[in-house]
CSV table of N, CA and C in Angstrom, one decimal:
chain,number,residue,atom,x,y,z
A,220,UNK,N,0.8,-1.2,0.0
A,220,UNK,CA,0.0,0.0,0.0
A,220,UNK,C,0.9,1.2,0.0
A,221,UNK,N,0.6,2.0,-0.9
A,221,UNK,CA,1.2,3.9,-0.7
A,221,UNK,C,-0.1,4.8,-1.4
A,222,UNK,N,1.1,5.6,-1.7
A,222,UNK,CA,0.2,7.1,-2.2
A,222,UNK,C,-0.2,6.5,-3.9
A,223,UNK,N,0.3,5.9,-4.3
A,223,UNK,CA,-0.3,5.3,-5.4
A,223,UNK,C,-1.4,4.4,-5.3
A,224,UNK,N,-1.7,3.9,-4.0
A,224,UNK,CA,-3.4,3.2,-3.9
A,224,UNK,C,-4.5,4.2,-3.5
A,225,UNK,N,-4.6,4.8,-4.3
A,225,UNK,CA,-5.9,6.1,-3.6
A,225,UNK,C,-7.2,6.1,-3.3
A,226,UNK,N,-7.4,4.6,-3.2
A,226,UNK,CA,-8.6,4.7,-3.0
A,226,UNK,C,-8.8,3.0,-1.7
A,227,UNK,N,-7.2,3.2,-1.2
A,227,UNK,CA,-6.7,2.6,0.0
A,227,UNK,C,-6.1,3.0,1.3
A,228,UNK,N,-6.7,2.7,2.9
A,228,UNK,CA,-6.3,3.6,3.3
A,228,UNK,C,-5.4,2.8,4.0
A,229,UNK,N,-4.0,3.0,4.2
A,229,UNK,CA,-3.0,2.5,4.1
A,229,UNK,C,-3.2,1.6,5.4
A,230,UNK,N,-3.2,2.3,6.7
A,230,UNK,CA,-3.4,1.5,7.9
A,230,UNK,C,-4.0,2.5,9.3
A,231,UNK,N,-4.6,1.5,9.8
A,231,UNK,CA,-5.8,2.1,11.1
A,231,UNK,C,-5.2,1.8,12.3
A,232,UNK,N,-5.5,2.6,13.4
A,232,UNK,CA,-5.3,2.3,14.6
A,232,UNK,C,-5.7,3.2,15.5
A,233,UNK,N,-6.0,2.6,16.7
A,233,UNK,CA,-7.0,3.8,17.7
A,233,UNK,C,-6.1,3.4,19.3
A,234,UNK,N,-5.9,5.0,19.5
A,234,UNK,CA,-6.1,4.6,21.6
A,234,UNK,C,-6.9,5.6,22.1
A,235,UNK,N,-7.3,5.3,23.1
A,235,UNK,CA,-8.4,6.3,23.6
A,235,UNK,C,-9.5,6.4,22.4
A,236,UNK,N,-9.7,7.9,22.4
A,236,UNK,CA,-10.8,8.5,21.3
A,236,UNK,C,-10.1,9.1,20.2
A,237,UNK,N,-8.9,8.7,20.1
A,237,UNK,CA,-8.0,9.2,19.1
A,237,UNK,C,-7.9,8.0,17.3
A,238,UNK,N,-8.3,8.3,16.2
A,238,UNK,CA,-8.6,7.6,15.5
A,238,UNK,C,-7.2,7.6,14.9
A,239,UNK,N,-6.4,7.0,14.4
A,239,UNK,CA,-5.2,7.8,13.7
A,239,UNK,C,-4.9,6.8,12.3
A,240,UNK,N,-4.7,7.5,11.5
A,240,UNK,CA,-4.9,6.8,10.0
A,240,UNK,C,-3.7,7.4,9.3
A,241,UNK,N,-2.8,5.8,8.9
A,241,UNK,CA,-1.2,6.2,8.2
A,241,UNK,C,-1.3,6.2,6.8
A,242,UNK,N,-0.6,7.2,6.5
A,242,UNK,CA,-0.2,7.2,5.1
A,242,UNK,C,1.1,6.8,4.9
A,243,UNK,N,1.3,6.2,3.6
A,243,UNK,CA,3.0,6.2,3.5
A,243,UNK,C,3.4,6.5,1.6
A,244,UNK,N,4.0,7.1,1.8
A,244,UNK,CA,4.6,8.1,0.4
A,244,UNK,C,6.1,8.0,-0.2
A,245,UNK,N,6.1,7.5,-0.9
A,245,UNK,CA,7.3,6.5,-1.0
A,245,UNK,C,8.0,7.6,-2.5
A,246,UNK,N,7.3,8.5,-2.6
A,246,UNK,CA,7.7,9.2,-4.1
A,246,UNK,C,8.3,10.6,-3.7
A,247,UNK,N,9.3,10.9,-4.2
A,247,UNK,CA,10.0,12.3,-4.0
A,247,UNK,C,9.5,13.2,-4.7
A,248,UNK,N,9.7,14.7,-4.3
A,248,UNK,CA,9.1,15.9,-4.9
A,248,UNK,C,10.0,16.2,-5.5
A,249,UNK,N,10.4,16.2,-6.3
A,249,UNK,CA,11.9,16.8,-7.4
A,249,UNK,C,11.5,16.9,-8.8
A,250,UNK,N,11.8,18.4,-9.3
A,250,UNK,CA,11.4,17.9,-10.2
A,250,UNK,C,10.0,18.6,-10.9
A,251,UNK,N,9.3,18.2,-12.6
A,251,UNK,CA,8.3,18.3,-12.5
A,251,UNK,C,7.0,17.3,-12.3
A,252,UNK,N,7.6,16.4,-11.7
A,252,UNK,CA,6.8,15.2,-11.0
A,252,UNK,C,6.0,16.0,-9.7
A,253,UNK,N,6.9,16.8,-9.2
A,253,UNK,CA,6.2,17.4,-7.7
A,253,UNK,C,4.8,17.7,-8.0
A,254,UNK,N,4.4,18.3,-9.1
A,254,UNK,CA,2.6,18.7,-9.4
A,254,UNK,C,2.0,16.8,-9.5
A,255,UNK,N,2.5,16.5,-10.5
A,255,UNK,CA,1.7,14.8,-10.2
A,255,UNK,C,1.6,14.4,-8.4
A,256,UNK,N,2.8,14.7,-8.0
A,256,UNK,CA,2.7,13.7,-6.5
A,256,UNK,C,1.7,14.6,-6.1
A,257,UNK,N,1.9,16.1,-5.7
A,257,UNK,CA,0.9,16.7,-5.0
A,257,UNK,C,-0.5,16.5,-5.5
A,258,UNK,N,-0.9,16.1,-6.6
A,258,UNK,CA,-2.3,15.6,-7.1
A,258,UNK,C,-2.3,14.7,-6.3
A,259,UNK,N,-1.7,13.0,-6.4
A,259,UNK,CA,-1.9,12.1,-5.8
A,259,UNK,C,-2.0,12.2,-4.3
A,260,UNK,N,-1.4,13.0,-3.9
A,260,UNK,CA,-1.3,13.1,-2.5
A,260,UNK,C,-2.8,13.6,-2.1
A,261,UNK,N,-3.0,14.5,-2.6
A,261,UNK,CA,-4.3,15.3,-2.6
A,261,UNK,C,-5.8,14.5,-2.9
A,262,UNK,N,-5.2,13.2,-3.8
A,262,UNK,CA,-6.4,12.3,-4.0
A,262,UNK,C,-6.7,11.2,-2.7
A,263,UNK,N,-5.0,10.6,-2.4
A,263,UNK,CA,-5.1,10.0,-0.9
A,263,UNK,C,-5.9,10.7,0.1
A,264,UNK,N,-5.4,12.0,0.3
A,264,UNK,CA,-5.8,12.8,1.5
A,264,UNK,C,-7.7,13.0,1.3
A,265,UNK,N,-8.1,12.7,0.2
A,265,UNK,CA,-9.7,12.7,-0.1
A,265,UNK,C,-9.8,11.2,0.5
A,266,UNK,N,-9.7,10.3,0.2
A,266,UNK,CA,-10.3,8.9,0.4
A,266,UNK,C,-9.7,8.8,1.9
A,267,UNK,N,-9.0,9.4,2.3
A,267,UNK,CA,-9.1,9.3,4.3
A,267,UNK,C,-9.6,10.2,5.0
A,268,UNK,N,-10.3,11.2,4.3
A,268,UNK,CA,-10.9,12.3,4.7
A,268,UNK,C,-12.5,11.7,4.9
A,269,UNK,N,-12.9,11.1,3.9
A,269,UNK,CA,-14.4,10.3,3.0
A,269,UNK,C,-14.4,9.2,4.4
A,270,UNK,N,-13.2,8.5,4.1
A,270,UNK,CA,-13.4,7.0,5.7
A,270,UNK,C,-13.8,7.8,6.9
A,271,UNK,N,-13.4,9.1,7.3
A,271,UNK,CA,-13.9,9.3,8.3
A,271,UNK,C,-15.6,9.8,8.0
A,272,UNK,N,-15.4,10.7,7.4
A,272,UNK,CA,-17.0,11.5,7.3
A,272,UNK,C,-17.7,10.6,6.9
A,273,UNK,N,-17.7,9.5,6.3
A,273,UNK,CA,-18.3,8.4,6.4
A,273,UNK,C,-18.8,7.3,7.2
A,274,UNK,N,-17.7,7.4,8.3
A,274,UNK,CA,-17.4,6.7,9.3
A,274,UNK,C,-17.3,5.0,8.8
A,275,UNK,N,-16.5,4.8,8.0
A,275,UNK,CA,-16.5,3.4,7.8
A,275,UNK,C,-15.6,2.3,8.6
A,276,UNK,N,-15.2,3.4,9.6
A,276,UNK,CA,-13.9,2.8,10.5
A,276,UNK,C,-14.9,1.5,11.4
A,277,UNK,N,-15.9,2.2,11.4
A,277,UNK,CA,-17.4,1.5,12.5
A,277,UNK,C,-17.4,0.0,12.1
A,278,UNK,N,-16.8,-0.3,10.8
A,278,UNK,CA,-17.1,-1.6,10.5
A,278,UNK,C,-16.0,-2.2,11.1
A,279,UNK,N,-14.8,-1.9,11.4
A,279,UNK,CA,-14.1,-2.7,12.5
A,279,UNK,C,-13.8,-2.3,13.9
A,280,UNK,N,-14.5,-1.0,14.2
A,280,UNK,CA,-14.0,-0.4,15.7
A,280,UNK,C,-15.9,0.2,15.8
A,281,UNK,N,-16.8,-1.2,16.1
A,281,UNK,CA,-18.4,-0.7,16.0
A,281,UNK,C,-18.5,-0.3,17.4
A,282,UNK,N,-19.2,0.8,17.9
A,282,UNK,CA,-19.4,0.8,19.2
A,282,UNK,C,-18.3,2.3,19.8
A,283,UNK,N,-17.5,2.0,18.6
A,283,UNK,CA,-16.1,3.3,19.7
A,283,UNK,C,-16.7,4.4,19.0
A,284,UNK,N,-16.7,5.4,19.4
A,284,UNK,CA,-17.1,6.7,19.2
A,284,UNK,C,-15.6,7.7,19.4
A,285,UNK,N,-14.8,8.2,18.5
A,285,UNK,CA,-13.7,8.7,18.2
A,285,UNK,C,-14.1,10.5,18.1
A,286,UNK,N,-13.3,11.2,19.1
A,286,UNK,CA,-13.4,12.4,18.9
A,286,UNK,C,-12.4,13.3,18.2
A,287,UNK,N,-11.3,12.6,18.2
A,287,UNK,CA,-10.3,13.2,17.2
A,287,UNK,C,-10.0,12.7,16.1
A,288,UNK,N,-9.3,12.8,15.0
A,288,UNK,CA,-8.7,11.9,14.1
A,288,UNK,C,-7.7,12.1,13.5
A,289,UNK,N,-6.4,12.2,13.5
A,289,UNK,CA,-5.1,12.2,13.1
A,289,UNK,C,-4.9,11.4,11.7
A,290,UNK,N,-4.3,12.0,10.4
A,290,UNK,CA,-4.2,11.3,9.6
A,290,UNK,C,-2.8,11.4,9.5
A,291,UNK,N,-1.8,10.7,9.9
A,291,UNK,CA,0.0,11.0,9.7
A,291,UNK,C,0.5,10.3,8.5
A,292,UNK,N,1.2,11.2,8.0
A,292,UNK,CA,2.0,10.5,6.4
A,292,UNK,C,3.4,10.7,6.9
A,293,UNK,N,3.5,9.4,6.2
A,293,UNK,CA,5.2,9.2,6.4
A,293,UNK,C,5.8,9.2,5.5
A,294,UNK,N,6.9,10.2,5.0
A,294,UNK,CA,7.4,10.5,3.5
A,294,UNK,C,8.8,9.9,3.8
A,295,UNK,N,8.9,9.3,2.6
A,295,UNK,CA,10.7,9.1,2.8
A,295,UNK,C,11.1,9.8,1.8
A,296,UNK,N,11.0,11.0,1.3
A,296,UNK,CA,12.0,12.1,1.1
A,296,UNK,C,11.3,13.1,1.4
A,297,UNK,N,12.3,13.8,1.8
A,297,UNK,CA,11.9,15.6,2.3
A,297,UNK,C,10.7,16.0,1.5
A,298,UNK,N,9.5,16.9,2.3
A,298,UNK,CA,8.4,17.0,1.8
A,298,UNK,C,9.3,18.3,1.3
A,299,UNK,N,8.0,19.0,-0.1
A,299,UNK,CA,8.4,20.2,-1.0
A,299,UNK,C,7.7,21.2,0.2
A,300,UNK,N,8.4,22.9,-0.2
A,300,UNK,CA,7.4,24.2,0.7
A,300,UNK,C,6.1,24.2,-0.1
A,301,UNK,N,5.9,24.1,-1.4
A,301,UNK,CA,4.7,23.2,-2.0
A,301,UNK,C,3.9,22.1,-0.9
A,302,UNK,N,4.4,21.1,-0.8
A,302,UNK,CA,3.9,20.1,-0.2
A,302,UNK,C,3.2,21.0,1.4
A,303,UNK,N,4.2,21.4,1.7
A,303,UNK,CA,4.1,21.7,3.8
A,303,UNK,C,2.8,22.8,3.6
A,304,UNK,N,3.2,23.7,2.4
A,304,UNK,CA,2.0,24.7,2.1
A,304,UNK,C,0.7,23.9,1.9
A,305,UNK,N,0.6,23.0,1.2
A,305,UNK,CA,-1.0,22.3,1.2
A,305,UNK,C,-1.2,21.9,2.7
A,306,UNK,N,-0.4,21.1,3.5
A,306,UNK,CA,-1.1,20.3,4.4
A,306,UNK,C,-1.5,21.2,5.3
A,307,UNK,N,-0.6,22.7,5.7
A,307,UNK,CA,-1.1,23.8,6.4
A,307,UNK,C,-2.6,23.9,5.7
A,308,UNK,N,-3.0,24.4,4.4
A,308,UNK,CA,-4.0,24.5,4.1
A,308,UNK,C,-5.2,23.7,4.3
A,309,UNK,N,-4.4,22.1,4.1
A,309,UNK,CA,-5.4,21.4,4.2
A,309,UNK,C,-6.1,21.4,6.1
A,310,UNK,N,-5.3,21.4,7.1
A,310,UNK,CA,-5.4,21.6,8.3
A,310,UNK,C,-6.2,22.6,8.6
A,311,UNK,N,-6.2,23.6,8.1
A,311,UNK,CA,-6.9,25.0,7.9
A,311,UNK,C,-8.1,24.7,7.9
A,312,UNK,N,-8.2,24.4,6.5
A,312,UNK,CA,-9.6,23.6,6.3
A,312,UNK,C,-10.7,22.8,6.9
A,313,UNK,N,-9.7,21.6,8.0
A,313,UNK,CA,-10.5,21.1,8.6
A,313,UNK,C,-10.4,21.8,10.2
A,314,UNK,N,-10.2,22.2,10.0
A,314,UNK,CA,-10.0,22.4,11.5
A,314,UNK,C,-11.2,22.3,12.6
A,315,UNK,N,-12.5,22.7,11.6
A,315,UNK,CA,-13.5,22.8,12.7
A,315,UNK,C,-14.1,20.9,12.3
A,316,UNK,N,-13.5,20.0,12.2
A,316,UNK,CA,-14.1,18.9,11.9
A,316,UNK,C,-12.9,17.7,12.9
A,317,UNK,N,-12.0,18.4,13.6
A,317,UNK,CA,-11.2,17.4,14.7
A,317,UNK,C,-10.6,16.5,14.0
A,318,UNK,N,-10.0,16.8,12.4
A,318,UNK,CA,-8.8,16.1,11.4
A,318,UNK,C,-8.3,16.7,11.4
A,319,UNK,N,-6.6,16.5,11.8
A,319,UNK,CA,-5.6,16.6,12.1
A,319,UNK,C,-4.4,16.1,10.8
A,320,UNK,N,-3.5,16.4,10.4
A,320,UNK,CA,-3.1,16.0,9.3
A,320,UNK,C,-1.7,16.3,9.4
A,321,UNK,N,-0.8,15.1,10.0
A,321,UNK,CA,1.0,15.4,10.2
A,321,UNK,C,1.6,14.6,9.6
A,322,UNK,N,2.7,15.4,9.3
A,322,UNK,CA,3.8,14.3,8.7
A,322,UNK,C,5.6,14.2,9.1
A,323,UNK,N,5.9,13.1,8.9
A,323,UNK,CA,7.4,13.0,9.1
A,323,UNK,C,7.8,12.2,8.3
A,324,UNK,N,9.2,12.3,8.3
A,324,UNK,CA,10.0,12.2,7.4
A,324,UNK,C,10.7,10.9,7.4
A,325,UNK,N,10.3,9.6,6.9
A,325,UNK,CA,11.2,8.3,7.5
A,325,UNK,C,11.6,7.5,6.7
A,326,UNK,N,13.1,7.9,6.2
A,326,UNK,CA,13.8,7.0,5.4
A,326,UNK,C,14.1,5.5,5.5
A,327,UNK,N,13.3,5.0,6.5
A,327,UNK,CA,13.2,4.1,6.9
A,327,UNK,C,14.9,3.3,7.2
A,328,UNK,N,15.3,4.0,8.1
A,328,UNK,CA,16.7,3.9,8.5
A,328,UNK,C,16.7,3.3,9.6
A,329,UNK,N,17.1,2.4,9.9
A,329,UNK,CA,17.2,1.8,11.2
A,329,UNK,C,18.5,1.8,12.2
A,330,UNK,N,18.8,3.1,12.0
A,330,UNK,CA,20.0,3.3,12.9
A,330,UNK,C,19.7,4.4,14.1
């Protein structure tokens, strides 16, 4: 699963009332690829937006009632000031709906 399954949401997990939903982004912004990824990224970030306001999490977590929801992407290369500028915006956006939208940076280095 990545930013190329957009209409997959990569992985779920909950503690408390905290819903938190992983992305993982395996494509670098270099380039004039950076407008493709930020599309795709932009289509991911729809189809985990839709799981919540849909609430389709219900069909495996029935009964929990989640007040927050964190959606974290994990890039393994440096996001663009393109990229950081959308997810500000996108955060913006949601703000009055308790989606939250962070990311870090993991080359998947194990040292």
């Amino acid at each position: 699963m990545a930013i190329t399954d957009k209409d997959v949401v990569d992985s779920v997990a909950y503690e408390d009332d905290l819903l938190l939903l992983q992305m993982y982004d395996h494509l670098d912004f270099e380039g004039e690829f950076e407008k493709d990824h930020m599309l795709m990224l932009q289509d991911k970030l729809n189809t985990y937006i839709w799981y919540i306001d849909s609430k389709q999490y219900q069909a495996t977590y029935s009964g929990k009632n989640f007040e927050q929801f964190l959606i974290k992407i994990f890039f393994m290369f440096e996001s663009s000031d393109l990229c950081e500028k959308f997810i500000a915006h996108v955060n913006s956006r949601l703000s009055s709906s308790n989606i939250t939208v962070e990311y870090v940076v993991d080359k998947g280095n194990n040292d």
